[in-house]
Amino acid sequence: MTSAWFLVLVVYGLVGVQAFSPKYEFEFPTPEGLTPEPGKSQVAFSASLFNTEKWTHYGPFDSETRLVFEKVTTNVGNAYDNTTGVFTAPVKGLYYVRLTCNVGDSGSLNTAVMKNGENMFAIFNTLGLHSSGSNGMTLVLEEGDRLEVFLWPTRSVFDQSRLSTFSGFLVFPM
Ligand SMILES: *[C@@H]1O[C@H](CO)[C@@H](O)[C@H](O)[C@H]1NC(C)=O
């Protein structure tokens, strides 16, 4: 589709001036589905784990625990929910997603970004208290796909509103 439009552009550019009268207005058709609803194509979020500057250690727990990143710094498009910790893709597209976590007083950390329950990427850090790990990926998400972050059993995470963060943004709709 893109190369077809490029060809149209080139041909129009080369012969347009001679072939069309000055009053001719070329209109690009916009096939349905190609252009997402306005607003839905602008998506970006960033949130920190805890909405407090108090030093807070979270975990360890006996089972996988969802991390609810509470403190919203950016939420263009409102696709991130800071009461559940879930980001829901409002439109199909390519997204960039990043997770950074600081190790809590268990001394080790294992967190993962899950898409609809499937492990997409993770952080594993055994360097000790207050060391940090970070990981990111580009992901093709369908409309309605859910991203959430889980903390693995026996691990813990630390935050004071700035060190452990979960972010993502839509690069382009598809
Ligand atoms: C969730 O985000 C809103 C808007 O930024 C904020 O007012 C609220 O305090 C946050 N909730 C928690 C639990 O931090």
PDB file of C-alpha atoms and ligand atoms in Angstrom:
ATOM      1  CA  MET A   1       0.000   0.000   0.000  1.00  0.00           C
ATOM      2  CA  THR A   2       2.744   2.419   0.999  1.00  0.00           C
ATOM      3  CA  SER A   3       4.825   1.799  -2.110  1.00  0.00           C
ATOM      4  CA  ALA A   4       1.713   2.183  -4.267  1.00  0.00           C
ATOM      5  CA  TRP A   5       1.099   5.613  -2.783  1.00  0.00           C
ATOM      6  CA  PHE A   6       4.748   6.469  -3.246  1.00  0.00           C
ATOM      7  CA  LEU A   7       4.453   5.568  -6.925  1.00  0.00           C
ATOM      8  CA  VAL A   8       1.330   7.685  -7.219  1.00  0.00           C
ATOM      9  CA  LEU A   9       3.227  10.561  -5.638  1.00  0.00           C
ATOM     10  CA  VAL A  10       6.196  10.180  -7.981  1.00  0.00           C
ATOM     11  CA  VAL A  11       4.032   9.937 -11.105  1.00  0.00           C
ATOM     12  CA  TYR A  12       1.952  12.874  -9.969  1.00  0.00           C
ATOM     13  CA  GLY A  13       5.098  14.841  -9.238  1.00  0.00           C
ATOM     14  CA  LEU A  14       6.628  14.095 -12.633  1.00  0.00           C
ATOM     15  CA  VAL A  15       3.640  14.574 -14.906  1.00  0.00           C
ATOM     16  CA  GLY A  16       1.209  16.407 -12.683  1.00  0.00           C
ATOM     17  CA  VAL A  17       2.244  19.877 -13.686  1.00  0.00           C
ATOM     18  CA  GLN A  18       1.824  19.159 -17.405  1.00  0.00           C
ATOM     19  CA  ALA A  19      -1.016  16.653 -17.293  1.00  0.00           C
ATOM     20  CA  PHE A  20      -3.445  18.359 -14.963  1.00  0.00           C
ATOM     21  CA  SER A  21      -4.938  21.759 -15.267  1.00  0.00           C
ATOM     22  CA  PRO A  22      -4.029  24.123 -12.417  1.00  0.00           C
ATOM     23  CA  LYS A  23      -7.570  23.812 -11.049  1.00  0.00           C
ATOM     24  CA  TYR A  24      -7.352  20.031 -10.753  1.00  0.00           C
ATOM     25  CA  GLU A  25      -7.217  18.984  -7.125  1.00  0.00           C
ATOM     26  CA  PHE A  26      -5.842  15.580  -6.401  1.00  0.00           C
ATOM     27  CA  GLU A  27      -7.486  13.935  -3.433  1.00  0.00           C
ATOM     28  CA  PHE A  28      -5.975  10.959  -1.709  1.00  0.00           C
ATOM     29  CA  PRO A  29      -8.722   8.506  -0.839  1.00  0.00           C
ATOM     30  CA  THR A  30      -8.547   7.264   2.745  1.00  0.00           C
ATOM     31  CA  PRO A  31      -9.641   3.618   2.793  1.00  0.00           C
ATOM     32  CA  GLU A  32     -11.661   2.725   5.842  1.00  0.00           C
ATOM     33  CA  GLY A  33      -9.540   1.241   8.611  1.00  0.00           C
ATOM     34  CA  LEU A  34      -6.302   2.856   7.436  1.00  0.00           C
ATOM     35  CA  THR A  35      -6.812   5.977   9.472  1.00  0.00           C
ATOM     36  CA  PRO A  36      -7.579   5.338  13.150  1.00  0.00           C
ATOM     37  CA  GLU A  37     -10.088   7.478  14.990  1.00  0.00           C
ATOM     38  CA  PRO A  38      -8.565  10.777  15.996  1.00  0.00           C
ATOM     39  CA  GLY A  39      -7.272  10.620  19.562  1.00  0.00           C
ATOM     40  CA  LYS A  40      -6.790   6.868  19.513  1.00  0.00           C
ATOM     41  CA  SER A  41      -3.548   7.273  17.580  1.00  0.00           C
ATOM     42  CA  GLN A  42      -1.911   9.272  20.362  1.00  0.00           C
ATOM     43  CA  VAL A  43      -0.998   6.898  23.158  1.00  0.00           C
ATOM     44  CA  ALA A  44       1.753   7.211  25.772  1.00  0.00           C
ATOM     45  CA  PHE A  45       2.002   6.394  29.454  1.00  0.00           C
ATOM     46  CA  SER A  46       4.556   6.491  32.242  1.00  0.00           C
ATOM     47  CA  ALA A  47       3.940   5.515  35.835  1.00  0.00           C
ATOM     48  CA  SER A  48       6.036   5.005  38.964  1.00  0.00           C
ATOM     49  CA  LEU A  49       5.367   2.122  41.305  1.00  0.00           C
ATOM     50  CA  PHE A  50       4.478   4.064  44.452  1.00  0.00           C
ATOM     51  CA  ASN A  51       2.782   7.399  44.843  1.00  0.00           C
ATOM     52  CA  THR A  52       4.897   8.343  47.848  1.00  0.00           C
ATOM     53  CA  GLU A  53       8.393   9.643  48.427  1.00  0.00           C
ATOM     54  CA  LYS A  54       8.673   7.360  51.464  1.00  0.00           C
ATOM     55  CA  TRP A  55      11.147   4.531  50.880  1.00  0.00           C
ATOM     56  CA  THR A  56       8.919   1.534  50.185  1.00  0.00           C
ATOM     57  CA  HIS A  57       9.901  -2.123  49.820  1.00  0.00           C
ATOM     58  CA  TYR A  58       7.310  -4.434  48.260  1.00  0.00           C
ATOM     59  CA  GLY A  59       7.482  -8.203  48.610  1.00  0.00           C
ATOM     60  CA  PRO A  60       8.610 -10.894  48.799  1.00  0.00           C
ATOM     61  CA  PHE A  61       5.359 -12.843  48.382  1.00  0.00           C
ATOM     62  CA  ASP A  62       4.606 -16.548  48.049  1.00  0.00           C
ATOM     63  CA  SER A  63       3.089 -16.233  44.596  1.00  0.00           C
ATOM     64  CA  GLU A  64       3.292 -14.053  41.499  1.00  0.00           C
ATOM     65  CA  THR A  65       1.976 -10.620  42.339  1.00  0.00           C
ATOM     66  CA  ARG A  66       0.814  -7.974  39.928  1.00  0.00           C
ATOM     67  CA  LEU A  67       2.540  -4.619  40.329  1.00  0.00           C
ATOM     68  CA  VAL A  68       0.169  -1.668  40.182  1.00  0.00           C
ATOM     69  CA  PHE A  69       2.234   1.335  39.131  1.00  0.00           C
ATOM     70  CA  GLU A  70       0.321   4.006  41.019  1.00  0.00           C
ATOM     71  CA  LYS A  71       1.835   7.370  40.267  1.00  0.00           C
ATOM     72  CA  VAL A  72       0.866   8.428  36.777  1.00  0.00           C
ATOM     73  CA  THR A  73       3.212  10.978  35.212  1.00  0.00           C
ATOM     74  CA  THR A  74       1.953  10.681  31.629  1.00  0.00           C
ATOM     75  CA  ASN A  75      -1.229   9.090  30.336  1.00  0.00           C
ATOM     76  CA  VAL A  76      -2.006  10.405  26.861  1.00  0.00           C
ATOM     77  CA  GLY A  77      -5.066   8.525  25.605  1.00  0.00           C
ATOM     78  CA  ASN A  78      -5.859   7.177  29.094  1.00  0.00           C
ATOM     79  CA  ALA A  79      -5.029   3.593  28.163  1.00  0.00           C
ATOM     80  CA  TYR A  80      -3.147   2.893  31.394  1.00  0.00           C
ATOM     81  CA  ASP A  81      -5.225   2.221  34.526  1.00  0.00           C
ATOM     82  CA  ASN A  82      -3.389   2.997  37.787  1.00  0.00           C
ATOM     83  CA  THR A  83      -5.981   1.190  39.886  1.00  0.00           C
ATOM     84  CA  THR A  84      -5.272  -2.180  38.199  1.00  0.00           C
ATOM     85  CA  GLY A  85      -1.806  -1.654  36.687  1.00  0.00           C
ATOM     86  CA  VAL A  86      -3.117  -2.744  33.293  1.00  0.00           C
ATOM     87  CA  PHE A  87      -2.381  -1.023  29.989  1.00  0.00           C
ATOM     88  CA  THR A  88      -4.995  -1.836  27.326  1.00  0.00           C
ATOM     89  CA  ALA A  89      -4.032  -1.074  23.729  1.00  0.00           C
ATOM     90  CA  PRO A  90      -6.713   1.238  22.309  1.00  0.00           C
ATOM     91  CA  VAL A  91      -5.652   0.568  18.713  1.00  0.00           C
ATOM     92  CA  LYS A  92      -3.651  -2.056  16.813  1.00  0.00           C
ATOM     93  CA  GLY A  93      -0.112  -0.875  16.296  1.00  0.00           C
ATOM     94  CA  LEU A  94       3.560  -1.031  17.079  1.00  0.00           C
ATOM     95  CA  TYR A  95       4.269  -0.056  20.667  1.00  0.00           C
ATOM     96  CA  TYR A  96       7.480   0.493  22.588  1.00  0.00           C
ATOM     97  CA  VAL A  97       7.273  -0.748  26.160  1.00  0.00           C
ATOM     98  CA  ARG A  98       9.851  -0.303  28.912  1.00  0.00           C
ATOM     99  CA  LEU A  99      10.144  -1.576  32.484  1.00  0.00           C
ATOM    100  CA  THR A 100      12.735  -0.467  35.035  1.00  0.00           C
ATOM    101  CA  CYS A 101      12.816  -1.825  38.584  1.00  0.00           C
ATOM    102  CA  ASN A 102      14.930  -1.191  41.669  1.00  0.00           C
ATOM    103  CA  VAL A 103      15.728  -4.139  43.945  1.00  0.00           C
ATOM    104  CA  GLY A 104      14.026  -4.264  47.345  1.00  0.00           C
ATOM    105  CA  ASP A 105      15.323  -5.634  50.648  1.00  0.00           C
ATOM    106  CA  SER A 106      15.082  -9.275  49.553  1.00  0.00           C
ATOM    107  CA  GLY A 107      18.240  -8.432  47.582  1.00  0.00           C
ATOM    108  CA  SER A 108      17.002  -9.836  44.300  1.00  0.00           C
ATOM    109  CA  LEU A 109      14.410  -8.969  41.733  1.00  0.00           C
ATOM    110  CA  ASN A 110      12.493 -10.742  39.006  1.00  0.00           C
ATOM    111  CA  THR A 111       9.723  -8.865  37.254  1.00  0.00           C
ATOM    112  CA  ALA A 112       8.125  -9.402  33.868  1.00  0.00           C
ATOM    113  CA  VAL A 113       5.874  -7.626  31.398  1.00  0.00           C
ATOM    114  CA  MET A 114       3.053  -9.970  30.446  1.00  0.00           C
ATOM    115  CA  LYS A 115       0.827  -9.629  27.370  1.00  0.00           C
ATOM    116  CA  ASN A 116      -2.554 -11.283  27.923  1.00  0.00           C
ATOM    117  CA  GLY A 117      -0.859 -13.562  30.470  1.00  0.00           C
ATOM    118  CA  GLU A 118       2.166 -14.390  28.312  1.00  0.00           C
ATOM    119  CA  ASN A 119       5.670 -13.411  29.436  1.00  0.00           C
ATOM    120  CA  MET A 120       7.051 -10.915  26.903  1.00  0.00           C
ATOM    121  CA  PHE A 121      10.229  -9.736  28.612  1.00  0.00           C
ATOM    122  CA  ALA A 122      11.691  -9.645  32.080  1.00  0.00           C
ATOM    123  CA  ILE A 123      14.239  -8.243  34.471  1.00  0.00           C
ATOM    124  CA  PHE A 124      16.389 -10.544  36.574  1.00  0.00           C
ATOM    125  CA  ASN A 125      18.728  -8.874  39.029  1.00  0.00           C
ATOM    126  CA  THR A 126      20.628 -10.475  41.904  1.00  0.00           C
ATOM    127  CA  LEU A 127      23.107  -7.641  42.436  1.00  0.00           C
ATOM    128  CA  GLY A 128      21.499  -6.684  45.726  1.00  0.00           C
ATOM    129  CA  LEU A 129      19.495  -3.952  47.417  1.00  0.00           C
ATOM    130  CA  HIS A 130      18.954  -0.764  45.345  1.00  0.00           C
ATOM    131  CA  SER A 131      20.585  -2.029  42.193  1.00  0.00           C
ATOM    132  CA  SER A 132      18.409  -1.530  39.121  1.00  0.00           C
ATOM    133  CA  GLY A 133      17.483  -3.513  36.070  1.00  0.00           C
ATOM    134  CA  SER A 134      15.767  -2.331  32.909  1.00  0.00           C
ATOM    135  CA  ASN A 135      14.422  -3.907  29.762  1.00  0.00           C
ATOM    136  CA  GLY A 136      12.302  -2.822  26.810  1.00  0.00           C
ATOM    137  CA  MET A 137      10.785  -4.171  23.620  1.00  0.00           C
ATOM    138  CA  THR A 138       8.814  -3.159  20.598  1.00  0.00           C
ATOM    139  CA  LEU A 139       5.570  -5.131  20.527  1.00  0.00           C
ATOM    140  CA  VAL A 140       2.820  -5.394  17.939  1.00  0.00           C
ATOM    141  CA  LEU A 141      -0.385  -5.164  19.960  1.00  0.00           C
ATOM    142  CA  GLU A 142      -3.912  -5.831  18.799  1.00  0.00           C
ATOM    143  CA  GLU A 143      -6.661  -3.516  19.961  1.00  0.00           C
ATOM    144  CA  GLY A 144      -7.641  -4.714  23.451  1.00  0.00           C
ATOM    145  CA  ASP A 145      -4.357  -6.496  24.224  1.00  0.00           C
ATOM    146  CA  ARG A 146      -3.448  -6.149  27.912  1.00  0.00           C
ATOM    147  CA  LEU A 147      -0.018  -5.478  29.346  1.00  0.00           C
ATOM    148  CA  GLU A 148       0.719  -5.873  33.039  1.00  0.00           C
ATOM    149  CA  VAL A 149       3.774  -6.372  35.248  1.00  0.00           C
ATOM    150  CA  PHE A 150       4.284  -9.249  37.667  1.00  0.00           C
ATOM    151  CA  LEU A 151       6.716  -9.708  40.529  1.00  0.00           C
ATOM    152  CA  TRP A 152       7.952 -13.265  40.932  1.00  0.00           C
ATOM    153  CA  PRO A 153       7.760 -15.102  44.299  1.00  0.00           C
ATOM    154  CA  THR A 154      10.665 -14.609  46.772  1.00  0.00           C
ATOM    155  CA  ARG A 155      11.695 -11.334  45.055  1.00  0.00           C
ATOM    156  CA  SER A 156      11.061  -7.751  46.069  1.00  0.00           C
ATOM    157  CA  VAL A 157      11.027  -4.331  44.516  1.00  0.00           C
ATOM    158  CA  PHE A 158      11.751  -0.857  45.861  1.00  0.00           C
ATOM    159  CA  ASP A 159      10.426   2.586  45.002  1.00  0.00           C
ATOM    160  CA  GLN A 160      10.049   6.143  46.281  1.00  0.00           C
ATOM    161  CA  SER A 161       7.984   7.442  43.309  1.00  0.00           C
ATOM    162  CA  ARG A 162      10.812   7.626  40.773  1.00  0.00           C
ATOM    163  CA  LEU A 163      13.048   4.534  40.646  1.00  0.00           C
ATOM    164  CA  SER A 164      10.708   1.782  39.485  1.00  0.00           C
ATOM    165  CA  THR A 165       8.757   2.743  36.388  1.00  0.00           C
ATOM    166  CA  PHE A 166       6.580   1.266  33.651  1.00  0.00           C
ATOM    167  CA  SER A 167       6.249   3.147  30.360  1.00  0.00           C
ATOM    168  CA  GLY A 168       5.010   2.644  26.835  1.00  0.00           C
ATOM    169  CA  PHE A 169       3.938   4.486  23.751  1.00  0.00           C
ATOM    170  CA  LEU A 170       2.421   3.878  20.350  1.00  0.00           C
ATOM    171  CA  VAL A 171       5.060   4.249  17.634  1.00  0.00           C
ATOM    172  CA  PHE A 172       2.512   3.949  14.814  1.00  0.00           C
ATOM    173  CA  PRO A 173      -0.933   2.429  14.281  1.00  0.00           C
ATOM    174  CA  MET A 174      -1.195  -0.568  11.911  1.00  0.00           C
TER     175      MET A 174
HETATM  176  C1  LIG B   1      -3.790   7.457  40.008  1.00  0.00           C
HETATM  177  O1  LIG B   1      -3.563   8.546  39.162  1.00  0.00           O
HETATM  178  C2  LIG B   1      -4.322   9.703  39.488  1.00  0.00           C
HETATM  179  C3  LIG B   1      -4.090  10.698  38.386  1.00  0.00           C
HETATM  180  O2  LIG B   1      -2.736  10.957  38.197  1.00  0.00           O
HETATM  181  C4  LIG B   1      -3.923  10.189  40.863  1.00  0.00           C
HETATM  182  O3  LIG B   1      -4.685  11.311  41.206  1.00  0.00           O
HETATM  183  C5  LIG B   1      -4.142   9.091  41.882  1.00  0.00           C
HETATM  184  O4  LIG B   1      -3.674   9.487  43.148  1.00  0.00           O
HETATM  185  C6  LIG B   1      -3.411   7.831  41.441  1.00  0.00           C
HETATM  186  N1  LIG B   1      -3.755   6.708  42.335  1.00  0.00           N
HETATM  187  C7  LIG B   1      -2.882   6.235  43.226  1.00  0.00           C
HETATM  188  C8  LIG B   1      -3.348   5.062  44.002  1.00  0.00           C
HETATM  189  O5  LIG B   1      -1.758   6.699  43.400  1.00  0.00           O
END
